[in-house]
JSON list of C-alpha atoms in Angstrom, two decimals:
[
{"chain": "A", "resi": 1, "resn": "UNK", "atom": "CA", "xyz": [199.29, 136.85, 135.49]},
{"chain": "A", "resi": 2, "resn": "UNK", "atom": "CA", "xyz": [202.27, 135.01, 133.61]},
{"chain": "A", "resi": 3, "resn": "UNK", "atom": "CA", "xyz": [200.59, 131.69, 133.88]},
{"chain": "A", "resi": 4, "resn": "UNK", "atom": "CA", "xyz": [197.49, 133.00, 132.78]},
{"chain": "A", "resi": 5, "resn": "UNK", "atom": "CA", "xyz": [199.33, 134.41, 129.44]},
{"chain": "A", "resi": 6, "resn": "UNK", "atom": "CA", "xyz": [201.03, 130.66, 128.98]},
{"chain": "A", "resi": 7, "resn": "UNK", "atom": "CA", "xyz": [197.57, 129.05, 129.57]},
{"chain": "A", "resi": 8, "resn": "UNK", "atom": "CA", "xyz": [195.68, 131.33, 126.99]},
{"chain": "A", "resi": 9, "resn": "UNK", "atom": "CA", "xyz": [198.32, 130.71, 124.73]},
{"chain": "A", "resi": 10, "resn": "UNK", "atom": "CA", "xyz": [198.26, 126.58, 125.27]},
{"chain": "A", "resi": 11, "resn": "UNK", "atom": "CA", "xyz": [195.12, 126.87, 124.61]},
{"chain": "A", "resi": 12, "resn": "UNK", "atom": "CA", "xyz": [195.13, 128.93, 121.36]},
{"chain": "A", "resi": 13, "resn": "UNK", "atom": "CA", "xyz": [197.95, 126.97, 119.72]},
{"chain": "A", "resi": 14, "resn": "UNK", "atom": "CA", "xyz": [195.39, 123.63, 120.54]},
{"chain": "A", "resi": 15, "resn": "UNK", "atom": "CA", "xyz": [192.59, 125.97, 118.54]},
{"chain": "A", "resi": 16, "resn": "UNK", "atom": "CA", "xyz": [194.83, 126.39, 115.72]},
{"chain": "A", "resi": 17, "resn": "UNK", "atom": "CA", "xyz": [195.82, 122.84, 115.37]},
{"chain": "A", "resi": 18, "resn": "UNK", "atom": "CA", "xyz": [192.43, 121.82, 115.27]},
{"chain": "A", "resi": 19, "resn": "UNK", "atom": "CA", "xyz": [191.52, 124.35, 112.90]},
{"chain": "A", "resi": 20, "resn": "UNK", "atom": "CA", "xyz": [194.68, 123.31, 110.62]},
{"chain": "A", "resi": 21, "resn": "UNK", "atom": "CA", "xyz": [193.88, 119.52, 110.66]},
{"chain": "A", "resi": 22, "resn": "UNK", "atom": "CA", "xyz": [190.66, 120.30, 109.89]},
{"chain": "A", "resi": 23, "resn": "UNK", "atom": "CA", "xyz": [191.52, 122.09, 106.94]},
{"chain": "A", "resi": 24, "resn": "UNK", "atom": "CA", "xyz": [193.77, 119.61, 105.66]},
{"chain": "A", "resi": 25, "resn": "UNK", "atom": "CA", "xyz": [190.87, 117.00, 105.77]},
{"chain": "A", "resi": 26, "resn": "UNK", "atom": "CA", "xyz": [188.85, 118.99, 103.65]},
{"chain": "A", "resi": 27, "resn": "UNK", "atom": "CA", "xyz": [191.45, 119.75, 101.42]},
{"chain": "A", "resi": 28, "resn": "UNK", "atom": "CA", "xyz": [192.80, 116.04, 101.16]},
{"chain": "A", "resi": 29, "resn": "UNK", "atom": "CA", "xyz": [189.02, 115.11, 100.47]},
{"chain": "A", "resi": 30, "resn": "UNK", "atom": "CA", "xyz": [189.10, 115.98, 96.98]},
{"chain": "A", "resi": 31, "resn": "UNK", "atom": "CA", "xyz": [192.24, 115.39, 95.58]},
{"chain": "A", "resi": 32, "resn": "UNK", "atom": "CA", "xyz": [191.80, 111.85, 97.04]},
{"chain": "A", "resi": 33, "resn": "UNK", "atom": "CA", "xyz": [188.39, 111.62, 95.40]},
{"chain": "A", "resi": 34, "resn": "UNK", "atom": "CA", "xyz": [190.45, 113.01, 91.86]},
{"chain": "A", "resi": 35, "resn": "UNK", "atom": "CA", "xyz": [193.19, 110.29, 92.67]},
{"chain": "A", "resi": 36, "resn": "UNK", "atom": "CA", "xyz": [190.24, 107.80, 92.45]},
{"chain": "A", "resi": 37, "resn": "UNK", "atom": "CA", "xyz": [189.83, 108.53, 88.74]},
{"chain": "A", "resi": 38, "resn": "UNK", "atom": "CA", "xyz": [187.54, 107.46, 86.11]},
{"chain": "A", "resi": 39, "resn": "UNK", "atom": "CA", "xyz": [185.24, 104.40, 87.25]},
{"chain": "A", "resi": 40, "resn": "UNK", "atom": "CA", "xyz": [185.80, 101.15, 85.31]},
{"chain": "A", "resi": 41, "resn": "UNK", "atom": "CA", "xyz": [183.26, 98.36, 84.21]},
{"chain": "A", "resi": 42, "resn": "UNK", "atom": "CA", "xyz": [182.03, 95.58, 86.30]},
{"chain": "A", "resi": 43, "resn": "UNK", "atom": "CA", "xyz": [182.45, 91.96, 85.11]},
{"chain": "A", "resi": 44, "resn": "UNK", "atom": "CA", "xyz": [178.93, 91.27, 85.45]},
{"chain": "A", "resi": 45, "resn": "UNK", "atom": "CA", "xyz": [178.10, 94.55, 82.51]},
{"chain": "A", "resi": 46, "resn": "UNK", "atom": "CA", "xyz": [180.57, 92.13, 79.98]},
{"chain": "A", "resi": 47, "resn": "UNK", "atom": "CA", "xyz": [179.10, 90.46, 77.31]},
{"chain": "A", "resi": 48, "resn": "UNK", "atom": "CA", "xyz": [177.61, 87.55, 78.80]},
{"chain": "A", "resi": 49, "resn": "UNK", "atom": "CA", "xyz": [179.08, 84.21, 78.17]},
{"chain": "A", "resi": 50, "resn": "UNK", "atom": "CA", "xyz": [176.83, 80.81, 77.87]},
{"chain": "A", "resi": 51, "resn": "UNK", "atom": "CA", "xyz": [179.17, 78.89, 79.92]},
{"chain": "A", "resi": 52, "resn": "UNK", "atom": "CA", "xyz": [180.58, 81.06, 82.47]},
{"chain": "A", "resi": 53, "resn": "UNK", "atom": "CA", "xyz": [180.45, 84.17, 84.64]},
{"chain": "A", "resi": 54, "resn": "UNK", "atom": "CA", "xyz": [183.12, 86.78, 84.38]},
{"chain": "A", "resi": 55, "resn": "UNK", "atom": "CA", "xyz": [185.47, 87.61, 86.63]},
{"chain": "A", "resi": 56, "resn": "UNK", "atom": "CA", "xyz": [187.90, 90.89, 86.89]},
{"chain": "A", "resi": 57, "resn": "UNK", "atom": "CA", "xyz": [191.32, 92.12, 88.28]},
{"chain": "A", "resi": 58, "resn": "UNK", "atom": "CA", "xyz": [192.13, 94.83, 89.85]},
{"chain": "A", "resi": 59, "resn": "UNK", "atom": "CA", "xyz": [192.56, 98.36, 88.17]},
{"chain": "A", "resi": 60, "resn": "UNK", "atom": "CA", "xyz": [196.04, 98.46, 88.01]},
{"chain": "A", "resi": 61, "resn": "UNK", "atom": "CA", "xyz": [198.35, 101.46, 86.53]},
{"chain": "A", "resi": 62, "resn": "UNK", "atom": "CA", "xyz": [200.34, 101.56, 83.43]},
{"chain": "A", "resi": 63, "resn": "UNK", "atom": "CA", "xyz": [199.39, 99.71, 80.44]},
{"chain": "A", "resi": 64, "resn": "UNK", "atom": "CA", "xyz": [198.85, 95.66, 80.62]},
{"chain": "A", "resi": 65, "resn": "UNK", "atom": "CA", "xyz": [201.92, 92.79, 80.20]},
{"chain": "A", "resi": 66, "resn": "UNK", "atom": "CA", "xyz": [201.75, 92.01, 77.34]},
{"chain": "A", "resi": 67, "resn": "UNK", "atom": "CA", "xyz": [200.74, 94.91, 75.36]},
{"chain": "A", "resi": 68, "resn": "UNK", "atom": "CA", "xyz": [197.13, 94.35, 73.86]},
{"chain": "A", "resi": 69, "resn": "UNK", "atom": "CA", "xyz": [196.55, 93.21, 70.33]},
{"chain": "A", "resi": 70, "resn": "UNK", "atom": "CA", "xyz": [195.73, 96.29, 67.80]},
{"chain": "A", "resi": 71, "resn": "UNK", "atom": "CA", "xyz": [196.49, 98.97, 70.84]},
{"chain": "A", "resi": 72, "resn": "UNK", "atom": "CA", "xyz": [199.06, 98.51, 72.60]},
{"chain": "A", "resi": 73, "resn": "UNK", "atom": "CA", "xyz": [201.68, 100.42, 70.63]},
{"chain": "A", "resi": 74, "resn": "UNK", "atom": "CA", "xyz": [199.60, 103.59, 71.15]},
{"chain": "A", "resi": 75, "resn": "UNK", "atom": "CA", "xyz": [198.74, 103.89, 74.33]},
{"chain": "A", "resi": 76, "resn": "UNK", "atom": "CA", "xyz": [200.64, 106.17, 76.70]},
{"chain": "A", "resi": 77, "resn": "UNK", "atom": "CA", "xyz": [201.86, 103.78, 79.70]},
{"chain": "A", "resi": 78, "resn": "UNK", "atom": "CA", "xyz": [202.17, 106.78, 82.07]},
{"chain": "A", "resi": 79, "resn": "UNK", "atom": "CA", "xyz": [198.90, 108.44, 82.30]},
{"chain": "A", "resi": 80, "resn": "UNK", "atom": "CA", "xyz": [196.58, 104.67, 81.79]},
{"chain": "A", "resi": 81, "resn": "UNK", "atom": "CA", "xyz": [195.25, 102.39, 84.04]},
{"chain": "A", "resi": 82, "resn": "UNK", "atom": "CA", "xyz": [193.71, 99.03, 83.11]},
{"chain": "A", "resi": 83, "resn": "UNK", "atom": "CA", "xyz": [191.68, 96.05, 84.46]},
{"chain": "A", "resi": 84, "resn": "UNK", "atom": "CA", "xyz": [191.68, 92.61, 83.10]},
{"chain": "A", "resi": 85, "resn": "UNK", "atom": "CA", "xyz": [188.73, 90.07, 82.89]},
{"chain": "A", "resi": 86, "resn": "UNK", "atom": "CA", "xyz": [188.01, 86.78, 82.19]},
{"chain": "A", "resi": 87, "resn": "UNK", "atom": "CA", "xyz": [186.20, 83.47, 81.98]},
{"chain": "A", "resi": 88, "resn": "UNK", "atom": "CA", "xyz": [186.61, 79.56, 82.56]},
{"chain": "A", "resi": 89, "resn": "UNK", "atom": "CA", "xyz": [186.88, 79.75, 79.13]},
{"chain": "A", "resi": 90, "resn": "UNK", "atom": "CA", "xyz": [188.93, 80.77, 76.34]},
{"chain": "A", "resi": 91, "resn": "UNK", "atom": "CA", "xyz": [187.05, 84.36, 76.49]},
{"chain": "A", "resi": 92, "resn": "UNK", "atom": "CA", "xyz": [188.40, 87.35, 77.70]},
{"chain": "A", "resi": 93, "resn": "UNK", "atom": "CA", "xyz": [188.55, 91.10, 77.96]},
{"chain": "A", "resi": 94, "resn": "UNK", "atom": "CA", "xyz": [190.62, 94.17, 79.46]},
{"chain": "A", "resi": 95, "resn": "UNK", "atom": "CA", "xyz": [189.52, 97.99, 79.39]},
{"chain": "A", "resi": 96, "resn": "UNK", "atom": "CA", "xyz": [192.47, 100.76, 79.47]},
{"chain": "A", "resi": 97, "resn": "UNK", "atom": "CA", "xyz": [191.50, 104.13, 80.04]},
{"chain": "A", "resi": 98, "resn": "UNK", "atom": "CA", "xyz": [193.81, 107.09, 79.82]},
{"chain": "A", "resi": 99, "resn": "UNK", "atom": "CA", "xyz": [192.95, 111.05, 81.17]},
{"chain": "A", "resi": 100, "resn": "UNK", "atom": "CA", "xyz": [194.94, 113.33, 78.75]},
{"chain": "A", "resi": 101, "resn": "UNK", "atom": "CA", "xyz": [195.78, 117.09, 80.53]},
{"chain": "A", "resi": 102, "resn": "UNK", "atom": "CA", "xyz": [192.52, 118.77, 78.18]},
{"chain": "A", "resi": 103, "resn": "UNK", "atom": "CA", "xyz": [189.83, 117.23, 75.48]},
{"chain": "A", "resi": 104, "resn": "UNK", "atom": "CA", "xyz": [192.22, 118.68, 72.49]},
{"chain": "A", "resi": 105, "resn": "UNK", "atom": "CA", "xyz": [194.80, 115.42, 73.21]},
{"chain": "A", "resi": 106, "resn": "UNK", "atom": "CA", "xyz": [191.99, 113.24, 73.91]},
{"chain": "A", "resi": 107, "resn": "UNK", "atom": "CA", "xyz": [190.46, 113.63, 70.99]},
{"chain": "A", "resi": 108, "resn": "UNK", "atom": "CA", "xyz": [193.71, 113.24, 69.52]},
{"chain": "A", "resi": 109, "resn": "UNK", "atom": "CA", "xyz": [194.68, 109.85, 71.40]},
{"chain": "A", "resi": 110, "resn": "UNK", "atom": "CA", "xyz": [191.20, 108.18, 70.05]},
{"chain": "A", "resi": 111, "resn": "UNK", "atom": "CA", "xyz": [191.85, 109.37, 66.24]},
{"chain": "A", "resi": 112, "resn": "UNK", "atom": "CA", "xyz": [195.07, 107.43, 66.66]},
{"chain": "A", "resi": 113, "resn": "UNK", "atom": "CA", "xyz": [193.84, 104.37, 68.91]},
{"chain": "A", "resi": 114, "resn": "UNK", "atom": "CA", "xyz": [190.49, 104.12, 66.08]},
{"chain": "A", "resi": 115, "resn": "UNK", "atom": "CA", "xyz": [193.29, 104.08, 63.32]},
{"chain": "A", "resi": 116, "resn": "UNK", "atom": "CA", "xyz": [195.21, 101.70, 65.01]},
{"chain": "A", "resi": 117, "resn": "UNK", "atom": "CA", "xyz": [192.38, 99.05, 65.58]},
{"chain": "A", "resi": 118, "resn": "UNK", "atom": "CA", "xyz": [191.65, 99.90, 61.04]},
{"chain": "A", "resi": 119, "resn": "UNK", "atom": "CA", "xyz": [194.97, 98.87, 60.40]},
{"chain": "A", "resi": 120, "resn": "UNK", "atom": "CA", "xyz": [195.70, 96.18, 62.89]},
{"chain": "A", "resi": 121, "resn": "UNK", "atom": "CA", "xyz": [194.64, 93.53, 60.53]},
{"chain": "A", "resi": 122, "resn": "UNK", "atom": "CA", "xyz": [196.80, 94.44, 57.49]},
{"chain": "A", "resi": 123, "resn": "UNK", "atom": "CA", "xyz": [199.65, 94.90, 59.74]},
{"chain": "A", "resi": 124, "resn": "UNK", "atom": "CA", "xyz": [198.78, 91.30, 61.24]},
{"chain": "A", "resi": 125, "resn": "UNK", "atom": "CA", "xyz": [199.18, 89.88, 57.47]},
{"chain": "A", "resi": 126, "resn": "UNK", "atom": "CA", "xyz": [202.64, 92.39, 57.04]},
{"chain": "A", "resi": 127, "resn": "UNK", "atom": "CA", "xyz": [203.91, 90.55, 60.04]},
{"chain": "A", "resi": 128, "resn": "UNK", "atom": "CA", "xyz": [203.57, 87.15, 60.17]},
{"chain": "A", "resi": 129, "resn": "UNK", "atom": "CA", "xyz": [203.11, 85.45, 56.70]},
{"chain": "A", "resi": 130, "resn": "UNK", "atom": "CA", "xyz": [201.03, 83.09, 58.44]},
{"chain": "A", "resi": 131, "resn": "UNK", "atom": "CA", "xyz": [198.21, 85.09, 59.45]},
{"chain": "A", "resi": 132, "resn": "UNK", "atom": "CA", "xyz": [195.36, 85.97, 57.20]},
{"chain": "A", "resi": 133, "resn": "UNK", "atom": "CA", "xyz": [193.35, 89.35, 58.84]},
{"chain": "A", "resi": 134, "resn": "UNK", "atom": "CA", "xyz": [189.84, 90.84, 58.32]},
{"chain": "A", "resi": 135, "resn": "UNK", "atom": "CA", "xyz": [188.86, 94.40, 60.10]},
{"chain": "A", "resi": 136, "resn": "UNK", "atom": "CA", "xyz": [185.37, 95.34, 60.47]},
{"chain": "A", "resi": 137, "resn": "UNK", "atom": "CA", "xyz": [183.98, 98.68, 61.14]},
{"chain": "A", "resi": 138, "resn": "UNK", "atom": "CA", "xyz": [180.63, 98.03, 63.00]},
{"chain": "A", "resi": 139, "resn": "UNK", "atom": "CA", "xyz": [179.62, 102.05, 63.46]},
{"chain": "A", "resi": 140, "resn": "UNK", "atom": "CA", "xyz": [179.66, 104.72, 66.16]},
{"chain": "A", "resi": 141, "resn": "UNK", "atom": "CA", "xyz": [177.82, 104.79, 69.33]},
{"chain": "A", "resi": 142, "resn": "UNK", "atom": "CA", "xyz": [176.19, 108.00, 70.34]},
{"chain": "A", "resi": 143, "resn": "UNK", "atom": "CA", "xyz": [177.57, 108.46, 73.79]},
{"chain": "A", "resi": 144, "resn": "UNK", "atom": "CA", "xyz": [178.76, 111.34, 76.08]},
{"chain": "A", "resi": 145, "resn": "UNK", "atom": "CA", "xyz": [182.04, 112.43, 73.08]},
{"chain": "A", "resi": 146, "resn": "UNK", "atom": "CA", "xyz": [181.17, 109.49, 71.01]},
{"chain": "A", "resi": 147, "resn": "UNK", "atom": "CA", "xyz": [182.38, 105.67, 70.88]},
{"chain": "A", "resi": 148, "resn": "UNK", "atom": "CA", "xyz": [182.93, 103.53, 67.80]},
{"chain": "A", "resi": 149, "resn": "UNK", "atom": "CA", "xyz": [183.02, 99.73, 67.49]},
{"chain": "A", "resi": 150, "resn": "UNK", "atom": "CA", "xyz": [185.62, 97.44, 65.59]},
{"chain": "A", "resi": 151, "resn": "UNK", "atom": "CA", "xyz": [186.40, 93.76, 64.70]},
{"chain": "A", "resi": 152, "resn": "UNK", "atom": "CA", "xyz": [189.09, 91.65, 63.51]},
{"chain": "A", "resi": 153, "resn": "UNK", "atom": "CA", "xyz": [189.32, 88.42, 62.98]},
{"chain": "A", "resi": 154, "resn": "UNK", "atom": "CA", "xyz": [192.87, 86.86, 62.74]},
{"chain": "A", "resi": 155, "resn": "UNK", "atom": "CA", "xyz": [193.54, 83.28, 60.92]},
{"chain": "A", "resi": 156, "resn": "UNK", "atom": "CA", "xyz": [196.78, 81.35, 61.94]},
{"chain": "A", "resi": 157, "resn": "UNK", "atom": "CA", "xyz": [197.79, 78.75, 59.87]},
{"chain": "A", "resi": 158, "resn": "UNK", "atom": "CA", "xyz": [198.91, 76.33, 62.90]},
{"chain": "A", "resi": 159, "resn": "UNK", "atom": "CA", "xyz": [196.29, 77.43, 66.08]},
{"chain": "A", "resi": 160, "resn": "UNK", "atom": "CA", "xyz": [193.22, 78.96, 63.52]},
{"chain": "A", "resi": 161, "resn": "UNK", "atom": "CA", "xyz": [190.92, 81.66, 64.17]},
{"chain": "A", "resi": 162, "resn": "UNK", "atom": "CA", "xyz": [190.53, 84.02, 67.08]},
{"chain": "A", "resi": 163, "resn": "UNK", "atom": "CA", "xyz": [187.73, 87.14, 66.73]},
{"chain": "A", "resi": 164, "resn": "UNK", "atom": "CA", "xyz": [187.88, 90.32, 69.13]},
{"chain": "A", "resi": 165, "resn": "UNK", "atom": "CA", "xyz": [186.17, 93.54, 69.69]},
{"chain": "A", "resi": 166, "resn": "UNK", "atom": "CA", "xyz": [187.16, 96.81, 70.45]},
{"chain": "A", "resi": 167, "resn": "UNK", "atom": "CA", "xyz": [185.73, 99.96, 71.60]},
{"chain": "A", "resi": 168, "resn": "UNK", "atom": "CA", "xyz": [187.24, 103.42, 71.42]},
{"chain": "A", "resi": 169, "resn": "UNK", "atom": "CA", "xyz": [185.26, 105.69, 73.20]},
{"chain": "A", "resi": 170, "resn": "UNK", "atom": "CA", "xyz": [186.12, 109.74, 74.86]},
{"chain": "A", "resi": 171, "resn": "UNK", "atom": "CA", "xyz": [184.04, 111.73, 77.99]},
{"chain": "A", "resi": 172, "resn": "UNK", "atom": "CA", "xyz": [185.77, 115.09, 77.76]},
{"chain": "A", "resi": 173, "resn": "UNK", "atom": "CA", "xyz": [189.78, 114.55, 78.40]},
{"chain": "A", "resi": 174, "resn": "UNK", "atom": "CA", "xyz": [189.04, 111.02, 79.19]},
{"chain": "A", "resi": 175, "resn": "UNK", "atom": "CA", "xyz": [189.34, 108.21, 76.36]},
{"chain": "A", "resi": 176, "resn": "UNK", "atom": "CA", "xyz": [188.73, 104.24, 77.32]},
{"chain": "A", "resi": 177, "resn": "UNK", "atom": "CA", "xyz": [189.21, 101.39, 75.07]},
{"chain": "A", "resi": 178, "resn": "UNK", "atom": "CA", "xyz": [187.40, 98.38, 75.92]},
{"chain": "A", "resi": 179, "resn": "UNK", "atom": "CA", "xyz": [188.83, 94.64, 74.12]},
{"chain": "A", "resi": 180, "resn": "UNK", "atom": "CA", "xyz": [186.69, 91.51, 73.96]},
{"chain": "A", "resi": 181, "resn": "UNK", "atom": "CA", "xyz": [188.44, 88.34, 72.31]},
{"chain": "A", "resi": 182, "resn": "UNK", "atom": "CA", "xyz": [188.10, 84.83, 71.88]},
{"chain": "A", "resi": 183, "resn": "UNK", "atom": "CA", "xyz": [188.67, 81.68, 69.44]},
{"chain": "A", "resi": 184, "resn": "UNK", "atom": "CA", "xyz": [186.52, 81.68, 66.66]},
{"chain": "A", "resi": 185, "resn": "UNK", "atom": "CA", "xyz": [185.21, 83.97, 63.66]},
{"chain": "A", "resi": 186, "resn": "UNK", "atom": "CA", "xyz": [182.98, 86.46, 63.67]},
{"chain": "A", "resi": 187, "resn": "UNK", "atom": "CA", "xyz": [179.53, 84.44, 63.18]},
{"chain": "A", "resi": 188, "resn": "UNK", "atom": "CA", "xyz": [180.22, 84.00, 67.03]},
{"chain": "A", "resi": 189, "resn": "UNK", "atom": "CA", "xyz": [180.64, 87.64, 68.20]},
{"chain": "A", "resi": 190, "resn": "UNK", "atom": "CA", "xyz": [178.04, 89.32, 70.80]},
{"chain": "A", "resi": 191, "resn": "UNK", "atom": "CA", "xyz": [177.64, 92.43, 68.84]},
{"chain": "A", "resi": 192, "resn": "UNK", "atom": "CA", "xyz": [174.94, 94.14, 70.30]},
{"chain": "A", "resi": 193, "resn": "UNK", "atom": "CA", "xyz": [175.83, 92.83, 73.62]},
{"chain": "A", "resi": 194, "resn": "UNK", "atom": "CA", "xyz": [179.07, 94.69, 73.31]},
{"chain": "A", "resi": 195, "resn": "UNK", "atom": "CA", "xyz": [177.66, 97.37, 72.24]},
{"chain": "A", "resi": 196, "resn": "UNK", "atom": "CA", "xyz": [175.47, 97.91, 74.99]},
{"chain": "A", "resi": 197, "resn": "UNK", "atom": "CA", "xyz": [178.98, 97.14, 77.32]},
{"chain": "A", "resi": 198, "resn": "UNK", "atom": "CA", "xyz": [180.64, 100.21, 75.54]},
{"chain": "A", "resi": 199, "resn": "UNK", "atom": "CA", "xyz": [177.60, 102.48, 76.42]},
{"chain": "A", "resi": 200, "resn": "UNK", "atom": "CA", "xyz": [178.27, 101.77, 80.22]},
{"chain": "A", "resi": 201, "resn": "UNK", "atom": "CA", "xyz": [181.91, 101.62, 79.99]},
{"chain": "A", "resi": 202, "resn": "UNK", "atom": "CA", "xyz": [181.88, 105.49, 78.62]},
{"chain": "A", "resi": 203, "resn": "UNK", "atom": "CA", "xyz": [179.11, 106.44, 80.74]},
{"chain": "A", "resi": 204, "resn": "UNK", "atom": "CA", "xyz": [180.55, 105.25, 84.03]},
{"chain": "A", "resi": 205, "resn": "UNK", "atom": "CA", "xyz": [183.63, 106.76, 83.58]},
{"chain": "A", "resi": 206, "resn": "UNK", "atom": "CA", "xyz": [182.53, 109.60, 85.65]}
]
């Protein structure tokens, strides 16, 4: 009767680590799928370059080395992740996206990356007595909590003129900013190209 007992008892123990490893799995599945996070953009959905494709990093945590032009100073290192991109050219292009704890500091953290990207070109000039600046506001993009579209062009007296985009856009307590830049002025720019890269960038997020 005593080995019975043991037996039944072997064999319930067994049951319950089963049962408990099972329920860990399930568990485990979505906080890995929340560890994921928000999706970031494909090379190929860049604006596409005459001369070469694009090619991308991986997404990495923090904020990039060095800091991005216009942004950088604003964005929180510990809750961002980034990915890099770029060309055989002189053309490149990163996306950071942060998730704030609720929509209240999202909303918050694109005010203040949108103002940055406004003043980035007078505080170009206030830096560097070199460099002329020119900001452009080129509208908002209706899309999931809204996007809105910037250039500046920057004109140094010794290596001349680079152009870049940037996107600010927000899904819920999620903001992304997306950066395009290259040599030149803004006659070369992809605008509605880039455009249409911010729509997917905000709507792929989740």
């Amino acid at each position: 009767m005593m080995t019975h007992r043991v037996r039944l008892r072997r064999a319930a123990a067994i049951v319950l680590t089963v049962v408990a490893g099972a329920a860990a799995a399930v568990t485990a599945h979505p906080a890995a799928a929340a560890a994921a996070g928000p999706a970031f953009l494909d090379p190929a959905q860049l604006p596409p370059h005459p001369g070469s494709a694009w090619y991308g990093g991986p997404v990495t945590s923090g904020v990039p080395d060095p800091l991005p032009f216009c942004v950088g100073a604003t964005l929180p290192g510990a809750t961002s992740q980034y990915r890099d991109f770029w060309t055989e050219f002189d053309t490149n292009a990163e996306q950071i996206t942060v998730v704030e704890r609720d929509e209240a500091r999202a909303k918050t953290l694109a005010t203040l990356l949108n103002n940055a990207v406004r003043q980035c070109a007078d505080k170009a000039e206030q830096e560097d007595p070199d460099v002329t600046a020119e900001w452009r506001d080129y509208g908002r993009i209706d899309v999931e909590e809204g996007a809105r579209v910037h250039g500046v062009r920057t004109t140094h007296a010794w290596t001349g003129n680079d152009v870049h985009l940037f996107s600010v856009g927000r899904d819920g307590r999620t903001v992304t900013v997306v950066h395009w830049g290259q040599m030149g002025t803004f006659d070369g720019i992809p605008l509605p190209d880039f455009k249409k890269t911010t729509r997917t960038a905000v709507n792929k997020l989740y």
